[in-house]
CSV table of C-alpha atoms in Angstrom, one decimal:
chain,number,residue,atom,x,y,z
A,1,UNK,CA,103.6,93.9,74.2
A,2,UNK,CA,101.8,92.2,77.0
A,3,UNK,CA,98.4,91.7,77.9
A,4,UNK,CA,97.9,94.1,80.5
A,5,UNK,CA,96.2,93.9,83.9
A,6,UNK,CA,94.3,97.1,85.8
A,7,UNK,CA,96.8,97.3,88.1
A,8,UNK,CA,99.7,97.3,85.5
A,9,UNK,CA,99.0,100.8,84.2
A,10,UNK,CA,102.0,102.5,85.4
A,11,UNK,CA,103.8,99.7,83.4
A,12,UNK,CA,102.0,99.8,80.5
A,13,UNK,CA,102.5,103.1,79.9
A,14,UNK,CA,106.3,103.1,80.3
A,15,UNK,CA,106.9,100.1,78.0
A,16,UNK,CA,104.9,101.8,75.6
A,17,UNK,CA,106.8,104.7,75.0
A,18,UNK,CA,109.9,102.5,75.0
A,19,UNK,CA,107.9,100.8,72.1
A,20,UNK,CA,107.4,104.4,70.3
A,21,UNK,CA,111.2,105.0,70.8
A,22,UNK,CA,112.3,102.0,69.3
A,23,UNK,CA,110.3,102.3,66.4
A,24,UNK,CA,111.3,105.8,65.8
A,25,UNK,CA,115.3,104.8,66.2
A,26,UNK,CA,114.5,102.1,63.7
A,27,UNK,CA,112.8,103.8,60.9
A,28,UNK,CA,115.8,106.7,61.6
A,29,UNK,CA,113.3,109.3,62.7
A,30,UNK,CA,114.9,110.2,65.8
A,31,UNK,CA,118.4,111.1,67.3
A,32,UNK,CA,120.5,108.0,69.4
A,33,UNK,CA,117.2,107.2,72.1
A,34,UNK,CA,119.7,104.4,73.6
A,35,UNK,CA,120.0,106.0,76.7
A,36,UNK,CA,116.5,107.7,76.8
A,37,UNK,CA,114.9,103.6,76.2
A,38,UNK,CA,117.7,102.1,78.6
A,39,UNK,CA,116.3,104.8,81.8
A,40,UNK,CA,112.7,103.7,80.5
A,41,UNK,CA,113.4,100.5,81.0
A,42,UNK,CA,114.9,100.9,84.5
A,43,UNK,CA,111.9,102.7,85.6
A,44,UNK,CA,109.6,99.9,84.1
A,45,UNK,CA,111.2,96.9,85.7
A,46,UNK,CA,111.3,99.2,89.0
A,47,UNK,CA,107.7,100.0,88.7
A,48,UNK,CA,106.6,96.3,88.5
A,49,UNK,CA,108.9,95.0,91.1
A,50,UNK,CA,107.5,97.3,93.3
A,51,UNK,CA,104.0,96.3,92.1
A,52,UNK,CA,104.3,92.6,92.2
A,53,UNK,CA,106.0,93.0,95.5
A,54,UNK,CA,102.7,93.7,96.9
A,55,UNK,CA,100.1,92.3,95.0
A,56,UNK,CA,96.6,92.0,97.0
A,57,UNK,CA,94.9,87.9,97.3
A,58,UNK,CA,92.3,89.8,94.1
A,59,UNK,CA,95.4,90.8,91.7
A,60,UNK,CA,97.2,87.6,92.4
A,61,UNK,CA,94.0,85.9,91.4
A,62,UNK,CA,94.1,88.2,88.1
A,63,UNK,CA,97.6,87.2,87.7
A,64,UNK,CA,96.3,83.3,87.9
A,65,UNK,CA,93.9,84.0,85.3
A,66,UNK,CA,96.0,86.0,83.1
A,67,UNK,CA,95.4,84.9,79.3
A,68,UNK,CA,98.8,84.5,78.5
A,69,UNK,CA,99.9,82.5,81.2
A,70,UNK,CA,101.4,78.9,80.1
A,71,UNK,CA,98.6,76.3,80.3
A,72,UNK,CA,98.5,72.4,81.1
A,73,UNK,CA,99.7,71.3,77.4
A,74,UNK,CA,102.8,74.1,77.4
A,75,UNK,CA,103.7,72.0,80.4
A,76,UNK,CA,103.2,68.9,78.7
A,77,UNK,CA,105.1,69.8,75.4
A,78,UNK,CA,107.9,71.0,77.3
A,79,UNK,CA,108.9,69.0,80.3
A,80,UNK,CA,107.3,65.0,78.8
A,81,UNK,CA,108.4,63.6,76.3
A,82,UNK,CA,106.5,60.5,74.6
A,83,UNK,CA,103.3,61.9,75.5
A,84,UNK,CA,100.6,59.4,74.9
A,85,UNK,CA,97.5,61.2,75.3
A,86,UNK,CA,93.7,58.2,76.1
A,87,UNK,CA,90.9,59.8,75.3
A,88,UNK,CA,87.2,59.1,76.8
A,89,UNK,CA,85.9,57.4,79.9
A,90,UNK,CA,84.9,54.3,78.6
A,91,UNK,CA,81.4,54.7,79.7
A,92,UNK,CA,79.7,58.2,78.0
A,93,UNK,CA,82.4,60.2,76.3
A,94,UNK,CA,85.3,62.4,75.7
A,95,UNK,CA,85.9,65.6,77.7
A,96,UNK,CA,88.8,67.5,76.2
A,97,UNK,CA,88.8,69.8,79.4
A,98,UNK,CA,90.8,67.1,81.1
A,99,UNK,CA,94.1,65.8,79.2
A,100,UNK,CA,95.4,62.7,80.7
A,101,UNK,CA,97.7,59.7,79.5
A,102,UNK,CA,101.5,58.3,79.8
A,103,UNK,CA,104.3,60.2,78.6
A,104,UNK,CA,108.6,60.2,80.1
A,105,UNK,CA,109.7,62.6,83.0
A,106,UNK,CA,113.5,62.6,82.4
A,107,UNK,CA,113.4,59.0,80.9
A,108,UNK,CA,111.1,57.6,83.5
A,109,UNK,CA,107.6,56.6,82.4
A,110,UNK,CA,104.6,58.7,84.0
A,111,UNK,CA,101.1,59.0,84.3
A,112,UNK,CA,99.8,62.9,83.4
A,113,UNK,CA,96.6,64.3,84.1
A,114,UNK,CA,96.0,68.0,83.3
A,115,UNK,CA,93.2,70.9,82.8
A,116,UNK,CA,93.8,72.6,79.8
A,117,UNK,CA,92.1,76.0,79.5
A,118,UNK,CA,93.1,76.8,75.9
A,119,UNK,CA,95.2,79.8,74.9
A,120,UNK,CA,92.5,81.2,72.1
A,121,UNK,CA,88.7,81.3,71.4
A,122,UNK,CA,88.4,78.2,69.7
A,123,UNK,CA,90.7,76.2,71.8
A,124,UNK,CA,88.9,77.6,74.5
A,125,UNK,CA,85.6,76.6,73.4
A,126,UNK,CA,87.2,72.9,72.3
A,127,UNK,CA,88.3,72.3,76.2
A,128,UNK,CA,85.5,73.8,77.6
A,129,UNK,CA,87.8,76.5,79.5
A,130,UNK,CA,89.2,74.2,81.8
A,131,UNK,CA,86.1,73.5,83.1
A,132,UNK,CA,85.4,69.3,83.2
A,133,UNK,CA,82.7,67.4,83.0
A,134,UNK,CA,82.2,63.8,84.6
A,135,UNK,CA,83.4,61.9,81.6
A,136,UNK,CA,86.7,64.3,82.3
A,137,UNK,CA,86.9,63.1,86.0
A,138,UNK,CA,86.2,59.4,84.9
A,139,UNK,CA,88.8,59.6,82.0
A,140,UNK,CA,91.2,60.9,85.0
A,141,UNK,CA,90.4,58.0,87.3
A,142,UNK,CA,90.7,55.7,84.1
A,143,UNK,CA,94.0,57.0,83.8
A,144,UNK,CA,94.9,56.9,87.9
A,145,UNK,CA,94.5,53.3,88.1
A,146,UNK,CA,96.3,51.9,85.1
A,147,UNK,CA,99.3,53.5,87.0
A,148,UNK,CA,98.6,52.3,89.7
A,149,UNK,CA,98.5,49.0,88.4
A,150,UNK,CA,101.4,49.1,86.6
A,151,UNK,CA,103.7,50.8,89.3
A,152,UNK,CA,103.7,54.7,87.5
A,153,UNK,CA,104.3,57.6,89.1
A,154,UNK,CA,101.3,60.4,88.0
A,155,UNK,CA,101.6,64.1,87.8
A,156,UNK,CA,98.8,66.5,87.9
A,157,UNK,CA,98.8,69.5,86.5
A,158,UNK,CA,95.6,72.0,88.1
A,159,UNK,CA,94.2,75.0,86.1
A,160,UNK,CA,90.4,75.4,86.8
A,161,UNK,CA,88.1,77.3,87.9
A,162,UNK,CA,86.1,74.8,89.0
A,163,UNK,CA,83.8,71.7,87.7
A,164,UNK,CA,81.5,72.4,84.7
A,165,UNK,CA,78.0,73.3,86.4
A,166,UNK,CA,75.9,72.6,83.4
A,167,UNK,CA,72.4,70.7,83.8
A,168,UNK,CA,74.2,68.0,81.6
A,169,UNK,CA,76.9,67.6,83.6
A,170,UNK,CA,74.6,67.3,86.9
A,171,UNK,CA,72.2,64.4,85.3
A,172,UNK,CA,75.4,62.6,84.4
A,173,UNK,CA,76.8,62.3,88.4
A,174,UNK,CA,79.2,65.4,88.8
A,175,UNK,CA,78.9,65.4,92.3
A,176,UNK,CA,79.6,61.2,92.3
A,177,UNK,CA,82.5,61.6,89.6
A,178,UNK,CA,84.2,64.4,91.6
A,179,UNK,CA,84.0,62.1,94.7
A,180,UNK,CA,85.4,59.4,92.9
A,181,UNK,CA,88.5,61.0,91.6
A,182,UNK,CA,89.2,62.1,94.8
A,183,UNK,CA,89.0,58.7,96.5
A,184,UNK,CA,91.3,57.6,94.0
A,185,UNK,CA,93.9,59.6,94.2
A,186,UNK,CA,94.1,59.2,97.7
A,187,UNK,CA,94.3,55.2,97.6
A,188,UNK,CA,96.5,55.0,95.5
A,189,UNK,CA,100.1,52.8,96.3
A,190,UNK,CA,102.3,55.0,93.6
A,191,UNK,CA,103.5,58.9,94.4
A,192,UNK,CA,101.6,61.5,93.2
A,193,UNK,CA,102.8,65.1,92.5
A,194,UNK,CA,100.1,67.9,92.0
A,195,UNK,CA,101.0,71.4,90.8
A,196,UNK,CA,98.6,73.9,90.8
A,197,UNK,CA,100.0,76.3,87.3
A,198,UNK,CA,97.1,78.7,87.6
A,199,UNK,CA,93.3,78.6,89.1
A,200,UNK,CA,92.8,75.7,91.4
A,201,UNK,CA,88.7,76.0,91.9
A,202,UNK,CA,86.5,73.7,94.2
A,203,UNK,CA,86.2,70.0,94.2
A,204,UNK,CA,87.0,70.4,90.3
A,205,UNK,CA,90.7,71.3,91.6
A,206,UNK,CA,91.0,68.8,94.3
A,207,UNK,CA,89.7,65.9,92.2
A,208,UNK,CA,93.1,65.7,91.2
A,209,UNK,CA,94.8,67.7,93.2
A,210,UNK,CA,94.8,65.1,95.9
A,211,UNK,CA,98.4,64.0,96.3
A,212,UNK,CA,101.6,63.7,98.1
A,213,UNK,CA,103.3,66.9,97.8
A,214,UNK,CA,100.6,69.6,96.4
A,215,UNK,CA,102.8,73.1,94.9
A,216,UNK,CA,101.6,76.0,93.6
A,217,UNK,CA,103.1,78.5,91.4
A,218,UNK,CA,103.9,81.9,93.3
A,219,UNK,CA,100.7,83.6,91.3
A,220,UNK,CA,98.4,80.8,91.3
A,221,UNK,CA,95.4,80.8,93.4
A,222,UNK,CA,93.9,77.5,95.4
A,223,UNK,CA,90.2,77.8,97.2
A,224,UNK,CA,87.0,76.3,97.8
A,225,UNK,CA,85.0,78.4,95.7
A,226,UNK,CA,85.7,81.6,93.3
A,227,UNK,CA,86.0,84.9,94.9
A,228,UNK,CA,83.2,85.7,92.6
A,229,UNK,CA,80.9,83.0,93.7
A,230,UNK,CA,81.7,83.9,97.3
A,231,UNK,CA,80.7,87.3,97.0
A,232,UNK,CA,77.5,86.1,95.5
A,233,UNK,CA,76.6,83.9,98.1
A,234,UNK,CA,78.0,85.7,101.3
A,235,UNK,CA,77.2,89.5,99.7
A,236,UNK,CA,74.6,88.4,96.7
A,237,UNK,CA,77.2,91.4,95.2
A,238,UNK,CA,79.9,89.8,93.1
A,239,UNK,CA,81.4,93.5,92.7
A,240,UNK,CA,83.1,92.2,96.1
A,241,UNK,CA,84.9,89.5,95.1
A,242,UNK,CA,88.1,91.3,95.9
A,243,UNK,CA,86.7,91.6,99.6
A,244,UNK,CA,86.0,87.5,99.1
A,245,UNK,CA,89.6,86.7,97.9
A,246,UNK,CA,91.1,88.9,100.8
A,247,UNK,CA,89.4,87.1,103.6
A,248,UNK,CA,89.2,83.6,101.9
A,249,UNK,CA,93.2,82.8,102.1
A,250,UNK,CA,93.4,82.1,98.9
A,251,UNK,CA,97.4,82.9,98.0
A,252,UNK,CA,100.1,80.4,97.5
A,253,UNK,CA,101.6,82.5,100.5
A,254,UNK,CA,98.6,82.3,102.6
A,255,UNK,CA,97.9,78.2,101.8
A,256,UNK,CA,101.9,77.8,103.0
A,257,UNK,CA,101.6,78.7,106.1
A,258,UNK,CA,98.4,76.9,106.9
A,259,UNK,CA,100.1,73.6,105.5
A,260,UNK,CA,97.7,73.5,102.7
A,261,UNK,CA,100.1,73.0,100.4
A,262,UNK,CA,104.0,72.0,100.1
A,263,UNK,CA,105.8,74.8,98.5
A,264,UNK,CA,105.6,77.7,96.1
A,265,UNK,CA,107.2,77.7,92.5
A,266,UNK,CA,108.4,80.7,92.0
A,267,UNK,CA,107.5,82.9,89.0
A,268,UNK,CA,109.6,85.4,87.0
A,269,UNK,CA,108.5,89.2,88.0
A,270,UNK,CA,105.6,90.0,86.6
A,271,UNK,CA,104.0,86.5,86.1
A,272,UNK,CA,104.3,83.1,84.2
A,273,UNK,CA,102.9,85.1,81.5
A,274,UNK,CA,106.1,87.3,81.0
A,275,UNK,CA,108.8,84.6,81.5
A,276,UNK,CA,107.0,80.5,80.4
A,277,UNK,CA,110.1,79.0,79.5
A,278,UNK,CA,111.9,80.0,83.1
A,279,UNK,CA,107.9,79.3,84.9
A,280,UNK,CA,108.0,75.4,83.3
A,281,UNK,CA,111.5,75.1,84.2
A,282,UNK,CA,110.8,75.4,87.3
A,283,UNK,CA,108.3,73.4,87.9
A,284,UNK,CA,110.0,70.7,86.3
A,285,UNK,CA,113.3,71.1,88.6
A,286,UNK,CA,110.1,70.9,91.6
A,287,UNK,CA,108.5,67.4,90.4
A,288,UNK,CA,112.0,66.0,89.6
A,289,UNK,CA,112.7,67.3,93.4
A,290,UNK,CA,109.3,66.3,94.6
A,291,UNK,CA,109.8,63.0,93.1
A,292,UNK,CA,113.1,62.4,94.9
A,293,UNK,CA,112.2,63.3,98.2
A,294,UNK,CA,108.9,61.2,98.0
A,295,UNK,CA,111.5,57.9,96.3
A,296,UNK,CA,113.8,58.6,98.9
A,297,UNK,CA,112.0,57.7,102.4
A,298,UNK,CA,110.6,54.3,100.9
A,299,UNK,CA,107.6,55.4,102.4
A,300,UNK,CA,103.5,54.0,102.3
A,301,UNK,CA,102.4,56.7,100.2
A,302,UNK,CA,98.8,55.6,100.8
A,303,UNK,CA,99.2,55.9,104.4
A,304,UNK,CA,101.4,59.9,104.0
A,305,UNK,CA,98.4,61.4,102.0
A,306,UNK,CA,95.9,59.6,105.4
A,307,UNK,CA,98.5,61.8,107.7
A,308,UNK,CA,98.7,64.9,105.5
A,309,UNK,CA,95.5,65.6,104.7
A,310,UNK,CA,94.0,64.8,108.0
A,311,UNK,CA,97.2,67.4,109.7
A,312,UNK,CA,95.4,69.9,107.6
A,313,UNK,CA,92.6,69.5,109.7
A,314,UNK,CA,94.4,69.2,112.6
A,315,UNK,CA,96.7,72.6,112.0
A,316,UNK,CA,93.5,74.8,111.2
């Protein structure tokens, strides 16, 4: 059973009285259900094609938030090998909200640098729920030049809701380390690959989101600010953060055809959450692809992010 969303509820309940049948059949409580559980099963995957076929910008940002969707180190486990996780920032302290070190993409060494949300309450609270702080951003730029330095390609892996906003975090340069991270990533002389797998909030996301070819799964969300905190500040109602996420083009869809972004992964039906082997394979088949185009034209990657991002000025 799945961790159901609002909008799911025609789903849920189907699945769940193919859950009922089954465990009838096997405790031998019931006549042969086979066929009953087999037209149950039709009408469930029909009812959530037909609901993830049109999904509003607020339930794809549900989707993107969805507990049980695979997070930065389910990426990690799965498509690196080697993985050599560096930990702190070498001038205050660790920030377990960023993961970042050198690990092998299909034999070849790269740099990684992800936000890992964690998948229960006390991983949650260990990485701060994704949510960095400048020793995170400063352990990431740590980790950005040594590549650079030593020729390595990095992939970044996005899954935030944004920058921790703690008083802490403010008296310790957010703002400054944020800024940093970004200038970075766009100087450097190796390729870059960012993937957005899931929230990709503020100047949290585009800290290292910065690259040469940007992707985003199909259910993953990519703004400025939270649909929440633009309600608050366009509304002061956050009860309208579903009108926020409709008008703010916030959709993997929507950030395609403005050029935000390079290409969409896409996800099985209903989410990561319901098929993470088939979501990670994909988005390995994408970097390996990503990687190979970028190889490929010998270009200045420097001087392609300077033309990229300044075309997304140009096309809005």
């Amino acid at each position: 059973m799945y961790n159901y969303l609002d909008f799911e509820k025609p789903v849920a309940d189907l699945e769940g009285q193919i859950l009922e049948l089954k465990k009838l059949a096997e405790a031998g409580e019931a006549v042969d259900v086979a066929d009953e559980i087999a037209r149950l099963e039709k009408r469930s995957k029909d009812a959530l094609s037909e609901i993830y076929r049109a999904l509003t910008p607020w339930q794809k940002a549900q989707v993107a938030r969805h507990p049980d969707r695979p997070h930065c180190m389910d990426y990690v486990n799965a498509l690196f090998t080697e993985f050599t996780p560096l930990a702190g920032d070498r001038a205050f302290g660790e920030d377990q909200a960023v993961v970042a070190g050198f690990a092998r993409f299909n034999g070849e060494s790269v740099a990684v640098i992800g936000q890992e949300k964690g998948n229960d309450t006390q991983s949650r609270l260990k990485h701060n729920f994704g949510m960095a702080r400048p020793e995170g951003y400063r352990k990431a730029v740590r980790v950005m030049e040594l590549a650079d330095r030593f020729g390595i390609k990095i992939v970044s892996l996005v899954d935030t809701t944004g920058a921790y906003p703690g008083i802490g975090a403010e008296e310790r340069g957010q703002a400054e380390a944020i800024a940093r991270s970004t200038s970075v990533s766009l100087g450097l002389k190796v390729p870059n690959i960012a993937v957005i797998i899931g929230e990709g909030g503020s100047g949290g996301a585009i800290a290292i989101a910065t690259a040469n070819h940007v992707y985003m799964l199909e259910h993953s969300i990519y703004s400025v600010i939270s649909p929440e905190g633009a309600a608050s500040i366009l509304w002061r109602d956050t009860t309208r953060a579903k009108d926020a996420a409709t008008n703010m083009k916030i959709t993997a869809q929507d950030l395609a055809g403005l050029k935000v972004i390079d290409g969409i992964v896409a996800e099985p039906l209903g989410g990561a959450h319901r098929g993470p082997q088939a979501t990670i394979k994909a988005v390995g088949e994408q970097i390996e692809k990503g990687f190979a185009d970028l190889t490929a034209s010998n270009m200045d990657y420097r001087e392609h992010r300077r033309e990229k991002f300044l075309a997304i000025g140009r096309n809005l």
